[in-house]
Amino acid sequence: MATEDNFIVAIELGSSKVTAIAGRKQPDGGIQILAFAQEPSTSFIRKGRINNVSKMTQCVKNMKEKLEQKLQKSISRVYVGIGGMGMHTVGNKVVRHFDSKIEITQEMVDSMNDENRSNGMADREILESIPQEFRLGTQQQLDPVGILSENIEGHYLNIVANSSVREEIRNCFRAAGVALAEPDLPITVLAMADAMLTEPEKRSGCVFVDMGSETTSVAVYKNNILRHLAVIPLGGANINRDICSLQIEDDEAEQLKLTYGSAVVEENEKTDATITLRDGRTIRQDEFAGLVEARVEEIILNIDNQIALSQYNKSQLIGGLIITGGASHMKGIDKAFTRDTHFEKIRFVRNIRWQLRATDYPEFNRDGDCNAAIALIDKGDINCCGGTLGQPTLFPAEQEETKKEEPTGPTPEELAEQERLRKEQEAAAEAARLAAEQEEERRQQEEAKKKARKEIFSKVKRFFSNLVTEDK
């Protein structure tokens, strides 16, 4: 097949924007960017999860059309990353006992792997399973094949998510008429970690942190193996929402955050200066900075808690913290991480390490907002080109097989059922959104009560202190 008919298409479903890229891997390891499109996603993706099926479906159709117009080639399939709130790791073990010492075979190991994958929870789906180590008597091995033993105990780390997450993505792309390149969707944060971490960092132990708009992903590595993963439902958008509580629009909140916000406010930086808003109102700069600092501290303390849950500490994670994502660009963020996690070794990564050739897009990935989609392209190995636009597909046999397997079109009853399911999904998503907002409001009210009680206690303490001083 001609070189120009070979490319990979990847789509990243972000909480602030959806990014679609068509790229071609180069012999020197670089990636040539052939077509690129982005659309805002705040109205249909919430904390990395699809909450409006019809809008998501229309976005996928728009993306495909834009890429095809640029490429002048049809797209037969795409790679789509999976992520979002609720994704985390769960440990599991599988044990085999034998009557006497026997040689461990690959078939035994595969059987144990299959048993581990079959132990999913009712409302959770195993997205990926990662063997940690195998214990054979008193020995501990990464590869047990060929060793004699009376028993074997396999330890696994399963990445799980809500059982509906993967199906929601498949349904949207199916409705948009876009095939997925692989049945098992690649996990976005792991693709990014592979693209941004060095082998020495993974081997010596490190923490990879991706600070996004509405979620923050934390992945802990040791001895080149993933040891812990969690997606925290907090990100840069939470800071913006706190600022918006001052009756400020979101776009102005983002601009003020970048101009005046700081993750750490030093004592010598506290002044009586004010910030003038667009409507003429003024707010104290130190109060604004404190608002931003409090939320950043909450996010970092949650990251630190996930590191603790991994059962590794900074003395074992010699590679330190490797931090990326739009929310990590804030002033003073390095000092905040040092203060709240006590890690001294911290590396911030803005862009992917591969050389990108994007002649038609001079500003491409300047702020690192395409890193995830680029990482997914690197993971891809199936050609996504379907042939010249408007011409028959380059995969006629595959297309015929698809026609045989799938009906020519939904019946009226099936359409009605699809509409009912769509409404149920939207209602469930709206209920989840309202519950999250109520929980956030409850938390803020509780914080306000604590602050008020603290202020009252301080006043009472000062009052009695003054009485003691007067008596003297």
Coordinates of C-alpha atoms in Angstrom, one line a residue:
M1 CA 0.0 0.0 0.0
A2 CA 1.3 3.5 -0.8
T3 CA 2.8 5.4 2.1
E4 CA 0.2 8.2 1.8
D5 CA -2.5 5.6 2.5
N6 CA -1.0 4.7 5.8
F7 CA -2.0 6.7 8.9
I8 CA -3.4 6.3 12.4
V9 CA -6.3 8.2 13.8
A10 CA -6.7 8.8 17.5
I11 CA -9.4 10.6 19.4
E12 CA -9.1 11.7 23.1
L13 CA -12.3 12.3 25.1
G14 CA -11.2 15.2 27.4
S15 CA -13.4 16.9 29.9
S16 CA -12.7 20.3 28.4
K17 CA -12.2 19.4 24.7
V18 CA -12.3 16.4 22.3
T19 CA -9.1 16.1 20.2
A20 CA -8.8 14.1 17.0
I21 CA -5.5 13.6 15.2
A22 CA -4.5 11.7 12.0
G23 CA -0.8 11.0 12.1
R24 CA 1.9 8.9 10.5
K25 CA 4.8 7.3 12.4
Q26 CA 8.2 8.2 11.0
P27 CA 11.3 5.9 10.7
D28 CA 13.2 8.1 13.1
G29 CA 10.5 7.8 15.8
G30 CA 8.9 11.1 15.1
I31 CA 5.2 11.6 14.2
Q32 CA 3.9 13.5 11.2
I33 CA 0.7 15.3 11.9
L34 CA -1.6 15.1 8.8
A35 CA -4.9 16.4 10.1
F36 CA -6.1 17.8 13.4
A37 CA -9.4 18.9 14.9
Q38 CA -10.7 20.0 18.4
E39 CA -14.1 20.8 19.8
P40 CA -15.1 21.9 23.3
S41 CA -16.7 19.1 25.3
T42 CA -17.9 20.6 28.5
S43 CA -21.6 20.2 27.5
F44 CA -21.4 16.4 27.0
I45 CA -18.4 15.1 28.9
R46 CA -18.3 15.3 32.7
K47 CA -15.2 14.3 34.6
G48 CA -14.1 12.1 31.7
R49 CA -17.4 10.4 31.3
I50 CA -20.0 10.9 28.5
N51 CA -23.1 12.4 29.9
N52 CA -24.9 13.4 26.7
V53 CA -24.9 10.7 24.1
S54 CA -26.5 12.7 21.2
K55 CA -24.0 15.6 21.5
M56 CA -21.1 13.2 21.8
T57 CA -22.2 11.3 18.7
Q58 CA -22.6 14.5 16.7
C59 CA -19.1 15.6 17.8
V60 CA -17.6 12.3 16.6
K61 CA -19.3 12.8 13.2
N62 CA -17.9 16.4 13.0
M63 CA -14.4 15.2 13.8
K64 CA -14.4 12.5 11.2
E65 CA -15.7 14.9 8.5
K66 CA -13.1 17.5 9.3
L67 CA -10.2 15.0 9.3
E68 CA -11.4 13.4 6.0
Q69 CA -11.7 16.8 4.3
K70 CA -8.2 17.6 5.2
L71 CA -6.8 14.2 4.3
Q72 CA -9.0 13.7 1.3
K73 CA -9.0 10.1 2.4
S74 CA -11.8 8.2 4.2
I75 CA -11.3 6.9 7.7
S76 CA -12.1 3.3 8.3
R77 CA -11.5 3.1 12.1
V78 CA -10.1 5.1 15.0
Y79 CA -8.3 4.6 18.3
V80 CA -10.1 6.0 21.3
G81 CA -8.6 6.3 24.8
I82 CA -10.6 5.4 27.9
G83 CA -10.3 7.2 31.2
G84 CA -12.4 9.3 33.6
M85 CA -13.7 9.4 37.2
G86 CA -14.0 6.1 39.0
M87 CA -11.1 4.3 37.2
H88 CA -8.8 2.7 39.8
T89 CA -6.8 -0.4 40.5
V90 CA -7.7 -3.4 42.6
G91 CA -5.3 -6.1 43.7
N92 CA -6.2 -9.8 43.3
K93 CA -4.4 -13.2 43.7
V94 CA -4.9 -16.6 42.2
V95 CA -3.4 -19.7 43.9
R96 CA -2.6 -23.2 42.5
H97 CA -1.6 -26.2 44.7
F98 CA 0.0 -29.4 43.3
D99 CA 0.5 -32.9 44.8
S100 CA 4.2 -32.7 44.2
K101 CA 6.8 -30.4 42.7
I102 CA 6.1 -29.9 39.0
E103 CA 7.4 -27.5 36.3
I104 CA 5.4 -24.4 35.9
T105 CA 4.3 -24.1 32.3
Q106 CA 3.1 -21.1 30.2
E107 CA -0.3 -22.9 30.0
M108 CA -0.6 -22.8 33.8
V109 CA 0.2 -19.1 33.9
D110 CA -2.3 -18.3 31.1
S111 CA -5.0 -20.3 33.0
M112 CA -4.3 -18.2 36.1
N113 CA -4.5 -15.0 34.1
D114 CA -7.8 -16.0 32.7
E115 CA -9.2 -16.9 36.2
N116 CA -8.1 -13.5 37.4
R117 CA -9.9 -11.7 34.6
S118 CA -13.0 -13.7 35.3
N119 CA -13.2 -12.4 38.9
G120 CA -14.8 -9.0 38.0
M121 CA -17.2 -7.3 40.4
A122 CA -20.9 -7.0 39.5
D123 CA -20.8 -3.2 38.8
R124 CA -17.2 -3.0 37.7
E125 CA -15.4 -4.1 34.5
I126 CA -11.7 -5.1 34.3
L127 CA -10.2 -2.9 31.6
E128 CA -6.7 -4.3 31.9
S129 CA -4.9 -6.8 34.1
I130 CA -1.2 -6.4 35.1
P131 CA 0.7 -9.3 36.7
Q132 CA 2.8 -8.0 39.6
E133 CA 4.8 -11.1 40.6
F134 CA 4.4 -14.9 41.3
R135 CA 5.3 -16.5 44.5
L136 CA 6.6 -20.1 44.4
G137 CA 7.2 -21.3 47.9
T138 CA 9.7 -18.8 49.4
Q139 CA 10.7 -17.5 45.9
Q140 CA 9.3 -14.4 44.2
Q141 CA 9.5 -14.3 40.4
L142 CA 8.3 -12.1 37.6
D143 CA 8.4 -15.0 35.2
P144 CA 7.7 -18.4 36.8
V145 CA 7.8 -20.5 33.7
G146 CA 10.2 -23.4 34.0
I147 CA 10.5 -23.3 37.8
L148 CA 9.7 -26.4 39.9
S149 CA 7.2 -25.8 42.7
E150 CA 4.4 -27.4 44.7
N151 CA 2.4 -24.3 44.5
I152 CA 2.2 -21.0 42.8
E153 CA 0.5 -17.7 43.8
G154 CA -0.1 -15.1 41.2
H155 CA -0.6 -11.4 42.2
Y156 CA -2.4 -9.1 39.8
L157 CA -3.3 -5.5 39.6
N158 CA -6.6 -5.0 37.8
I159 CA -7.6 -1.7 36.4
V160 CA -11.4 -1.4 36.8
A161 CA -14.1 1.1 35.9
N162 CA -17.8 1.3 35.9
S163 CA -19.2 -1.5 33.7
S164 CA -21.0 1.0 31.5
V165 CA -18.0 3.3 30.6
R166 CA -16.6 1.3 27.7
E167 CA -20.1 0.5 26.3
E168 CA -21.1 4.2 26.4
I169 CA -18.1 5.0 24.2
R170 CA -18.8 2.1 21.8
N171 CA -22.4 3.1 21.5
C172 CA -21.6 6.7 20.6
F173 CA -19.0 5.7 17.9
R174 CA -21.4 3.0 16.6
A175 CA -24.2 5.6 16.3
A176 CA -21.8 8.0 14.5
G177 CA -20.8 5.2 12.0
V178 CA -17.2 5.1 13.1
A179 CA -15.5 1.8 13.9
L180 CA -13.1 1.3 16.8
A181 CA -9.6 0.0 15.9
E182 CA -9.5 -2.3 18.8
P183 CA -12.2 -4.0 21.0
D184 CA -10.1 -3.2 24.2
L185 CA -9.8 0.5 24.3
P186 CA -6.3 1.8 25.3
I187 CA -6.1 3.5 28.7
T188 CA -5.2 7.1 28.1
V189 CA -3.2 7.8 31.2
L190 CA -1.0 4.7 30.7
A191 CA -0.4 5.7 27.0
M192 CA 0.7 9.1 28.3
A193 CA 2.9 7.6 31.0
D194 CA 4.7 5.4 28.4
A195 CA 5.2 8.5 26.2
M196 CA 6.6 10.8 29.0
L197 CA 8.4 8.6 31.5
T198 CA 11.9 7.3 31.0
E199 CA 12.9 3.7 31.6
P200 CA 15.1 4.7 34.6
E201 CA 12.2 6.5 36.2
K202 CA 9.9 3.5 35.8
R203 CA 12.5 1.1 37.1
S204 CA 13.6 3.1 40.1
G205 CA 10.1 4.1 41.0
C206 CA 8.1 7.2 40.2
V207 CA 4.7 8.8 40.4
F208 CA 3.1 10.1 37.1
V209 CA 0.5 12.8 37.6
D210 CA -1.8 14.2 34.8
M211 CA -3.6 17.3 36.1
G212 CA -6.6 17.7 33.7
S213 CA -9.6 20.0 33.6
E214 CA -12.0 17.9 35.8
T215 CA -9.9 14.9 36.8
T216 CA -6.4 14.2 38.0
S217 CA -4.8 10.8 37.2
V218 CA -2.1 9.3 39.5
A219 CA 0.0 6.3 38.4
V220 CA 2.7 4.8 40.5
Y221 CA 5.5 2.7 38.9
K222 CA 8.2 0.5 40.4
N223 CA 10.5 -2.0 38.7
N224 CA 9.0 -1.1 35.3
I225 CA 5.5 -2.3 36.5
L226 CA 2.4 -0.2 37.3
R227 CA 1.7 -0.6 41.0
H228 CA -1.2 1.7 41.6
L229 CA -3.6 3.8 39.5
A230 CA -6.5 6.2 40.4
V231 CA -8.4 9.0 38.8
I232 CA -9.3 11.8 41.2
P233 CA -12.5 13.8 40.3
L234 CA -10.7 17.1 40.8
G235 CA -8.9 19.4 38.4
G236 CA -8.3 22.9 37.0
A237 CA -12.1 23.4 36.4
N238 CA -12.7 23.1 40.2
I239 CA -10.4 26.2 40.7
N240 CA -12.4 28.1 38.1
R241 CA -15.7 27.2 39.7
D242 CA -14.4 28.5 43.1
I243 CA -13.5 31.8 41.4
C244 CA -16.9 31.8 39.7
S245 CA -18.5 31.8 43.1
L246 CA -17.4 35.4 43.2
Q247 CA -20.1 36.1 40.5
I248 CA -17.5 35.9 37.7
E249 CA -18.0 34.3 34.3
D250 CA -15.9 31.2 33.5
D251 CA -13.7 32.8 30.8
E252 CA -12.8 35.7 33.1
A253 CA -12.1 33.2 35.9
E254 CA -9.6 31.4 33.7
Q255 CA -7.9 34.6 32.8
L256 CA -7.7 35.8 36.4
K257 CA -6.4 32.4 37.5
L258 CA -3.5 32.6 35.1
T259 CA -2.8 36.2 35.8
Y260 CA -3.1 36.4 39.6
G261 CA -3.5 32.8 40.8
S262 CA -0.7 31.0 42.6
A263 CA -0.5 27.6 44.1
V264 CA 1.5 29.0 47.0
V265 CA 1.2 32.5 48.4
E266 CA 4.3 33.5 50.2
E267 CA 4.0 35.8 53.3
N268 CA 6.0 38.5 51.6
E269 CA 3.6 38.4 48.6
K270 CA 0.5 39.2 50.7
T271 CA -0.6 42.8 50.1
D272 CA -3.6 45.0 50.3
A273 CA -3.7 45.3 46.5
T274 CA -7.0 44.8 44.7
I275 CA -8.1 43.2 41.4
T276 CA -10.5 45.1 39.2
L277 CA -13.1 42.9 37.4
R278 CA -14.7 43.5 34.1
D279 CA -17.8 44.9 35.7
G280 CA -15.9 47.4 37.7
R281 CA -16.0 45.5 41.0
T282 CA -12.8 45.0 43.0
I283 CA -11.7 42.1 45.1
R284 CA -8.7 41.8 47.4
Q285 CA -5.8 40.1 45.7
D286 CA -4.7 38.2 48.8
E287 CA -8.3 36.8 49.3
F288 CA -8.3 35.7 45.6
A289 CA -4.9 34.1 45.9
G290 CA -6.0 32.2 49.1
L291 CA -9.1 30.9 47.3
V292 CA -6.9 29.4 44.5
E293 CA -4.3 28.1 46.9
A294 CA -6.8 26.2 49.0
R295 CA -8.2 24.3 46.1
V296 CA -4.7 23.4 44.7
E297 CA -3.8 22.2 48.1
E298 CA -6.8 19.9 48.2
I299 CA -5.9 18.4 44.8
I300 CA -2.3 17.8 45.9
L301 CA -3.3 16.3 49.2
N302 CA -5.5 13.9 47.3
I303 CA -2.6 13.0 45.1
D304 CA -0.4 12.4 48.2
N305 CA -3.1 10.1 49.6
Q306 CA -3.1 8.0 46.5
I307 CA 0.7 7.7 46.8
A308 CA 0.2 6.4 50.4
L309 CA -2.4 3.9 49.2
S310 CA 0.1 2.5 46.7
Q311 CA 2.1 1.4 49.8
Y312 CA 5.2 3.0 48.4
N313 CA 6.9 6.1 49.9
K314 CA 9.3 8.7 48.5
S315 CA 12.4 6.7 49.7
Q316 CA 11.2 3.9 47.4
L317 CA 10.1 6.1 44.5
I318 CA 13.6 7.5 43.6
G319 CA 12.4 8.8 40.2
G320 CA 10.2 11.3 42.1
L321 CA 7.1 13.0 40.7
I322 CA 6.6 13.5 36.9
I323 CA 3.7 16.0 36.4
T324 CA 1.9 17.1 33.3
G325 CA -1.5 18.5 32.3
G326 CA -3.0 22.0 31.8
A327 CA -3.7 22.5 35.5
S328 CA 0.0 22.0 36.3
H329 CA 1.1 25.2 34.5
M330 CA 0.1 27.4 37.5
K331 CA 2.6 29.7 39.2
G332 CA 4.1 28.1 42.3
I333 CA 2.9 24.6 41.6
D334 CA 6.3 23.2 42.2
K335 CA 6.5 24.7 45.7
A336 CA 3.0 23.4 46.5
F337 CA 4.0 19.8 45.5
T338 CA 7.2 20.0 47.6
R339 CA 5.3 21.4 50.6
D340 CA 2.4 18.9 50.5
T341 CA 4.1 15.7 49.3
H342 CA 7.6 16.2 50.7
F343 CA 9.1 15.0 47.4
E344 CA 12.2 16.9 46.4
K345 CA 12.6 15.4 43.0
I346 CA 9.9 16.8 40.7
R347 CA 9.9 17.0 36.9
F348 CA 7.2 19.0 35.0
V349 CA 6.5 17.9 31.4
R350 CA 4.6 20.1 29.0
N351 CA 5.1 18.3 25.7
I352 CA 5.5 14.8 24.5
R353 CA 9.1 13.8 23.9
W354 CA 8.8 12.7 20.3
Q355 CA 9.6 15.1 17.5
L356 CA 6.4 16.3 15.8
R357 CA 6.2 17.4 12.2
A358 CA 3.1 19.6 11.8
T359 CA 3.8 21.8 8.8
D360 CA 0.1 22.8 8.4
Y361 CA -0.3 23.6 12.1
P362 CA 2.5 26.0 13.3
E363 CA 1.0 26.3 16.9
F364 CA 0.3 22.6 17.2
N365 CA 0.5 21.2 20.8
R366 CA 2.3 24.4 22.0
D367 CA 0.5 24.0 25.4
G368 CA 0.6 20.2 25.5
D369 CA -3.2 19.9 25.0
C370 CA -2.7 17.2 22.3
N371 CA -0.3 15.0 24.3
A372 CA -2.9 12.3 25.0
A373 CA -4.0 11.9 21.4
I374 CA -0.4 11.8 20.2
A375 CA 0.4 9.1 22.8
L376 CA -2.6 7.1 21.5
I377 CA -1.2 7.3 17.9
D378 CA 2.0 5.9 19.2
K379 CA 0.1 2.9 20.6
G380 CA -1.7 2.3 17.4
D381 CA -0.5 -0.2 14.8
I382 CA -3.5 -0.7 12.6
N383 CA -3.9 1.4 9.4
C384 CA -7.0 3.7 9.7
C385 CA -7.1 4.7 6.1
G386 CA -10.2 3.6 4.2
G387 CA -9.2 4.8 0.7
T388 CA -9.6 7.9 -1.3
L389 CA -12.5 10.1 -0.2
G390 CA -15.7 9.1 -2.2
Q391 CA -14.1 5.9 -3.5
P392 CA -14.7 2.3 -2.3
T393 CA -13.0 1.3 0.9
L394 CA -9.6 -0.3 0.8
F395 CA -11.0 -3.1 2.9
P396 CA -13.9 -4.5 0.8
A397 CA -13.8 -8.0 2.3
E398 CA -13.9 -6.5 5.8
Q399 CA -16.8 -4.3 4.8
E400 CA -18.7 -7.2 3.4
E401 CA -18.2 -9.2 6.6
T402 CA -19.5 -6.2 8.6
K403 CA -22.6 -6.1 6.3
K404 CA -23.2 -9.8 6.9
E405 CA -22.9 -9.4 10.7
E406 CA -24.9 -6.2 11.1
P407 CA -28.5 -5.6 10.0
T408 CA -29.1 -3.1 7.2
G409 CA -30.8 -0.7 9.6
P410 CA -32.6 -0.5 12.9
T411 CA -36.3 -1.3 13.0
P412 CA -38.9 1.2 14.4
E413 CA -39.0 -0.8 17.6
E414 CA -35.2 -0.8 17.9
L415 CA -35.1 3.0 17.3
A416 CA -37.7 3.5 20.1
E417 CA -35.6 1.3 22.4
Q418 CA -32.5 3.3 21.5
E419 CA -34.3 6.6 22.3
R420 CA -35.6 5.2 25.6
L421 CA -32.0 4.1 26.6
R422 CA -30.6 7.5 25.5
K423 CA -33.1 9.3 27.7
E424 CA -32.4 7.0 30.6
Q425 CA -28.6 7.6 30.2
E426 CA -29.1 11.3 30.1
A427 CA -31.4 11.2 33.1
A428 CA -28.9 9.2 35.0
A429 CA -26.0 11.5 34.0
E430 CA -28.1 14.5 35.1
A431 CA -28.9 12.9 38.4
A432 CA -25.2 12.1 38.9
R433 CA -24.3 15.7 38.1
L434 CA -26.8 17.1 40.5
A435 CA -25.6 14.8 43.2
A436 CA -22.0 15.9 42.6
E437 CA -23.0 19.5 42.8
Q438 CA -25.0 18.9 46.0
E439 CA -22.1 17.1 47.6
E440 CA -19.8 20.0 46.5
E441 CA -22.2 22.6 48.0
R442 CA -22.5 20.5 51.2
R443 CA -18.7 20.4 51.5
Q444 CA -18.3 24.2 50.9
Q445 CA -21.0 24.8 53.5
E446 CA -19.2 22.6 56.0
E447 CA -16.0 24.4 55.3
A448 CA -17.7 27.7 55.8
K449 CA -19.1 26.5 59.2
K450 CA -15.7 25.3 60.3
K451 CA -14.2 28.6 59.3
A452 CA -16.9 30.5 61.2
R453 CA -16.4 28.4 64.3
K454 CA -12.7 28.9 64.1
E455 CA -13.2 32.7 63.9
I456 CA -15.6 32.6 66.9
F457 CA -13.1 30.6 68.9
S458 CA -10.3 33.1 68.0
K459 CA -12.4 36.0 69.1
V460 CA -13.3 34.3 72.4
K461 CA -9.7 33.5 72.9
R462 CA -8.6 37.1 72.3
F463 CA -11.4 38.3 74.6
F464 CA -10.2 36.2 77.6
S465 CA -6.6 37.0 76.8
N466 CA -7.5 40.7 77.0
L467 CA -9.3 40.1 80.3
V468 CA -6.2 38.4 81.8
T469 CA -4.0 41.3 80.5
E470 CA -6.3 43.9 82.2
D471 CA -6.3 42.0 85.5
K472 CA -2.6 42.1 85.5

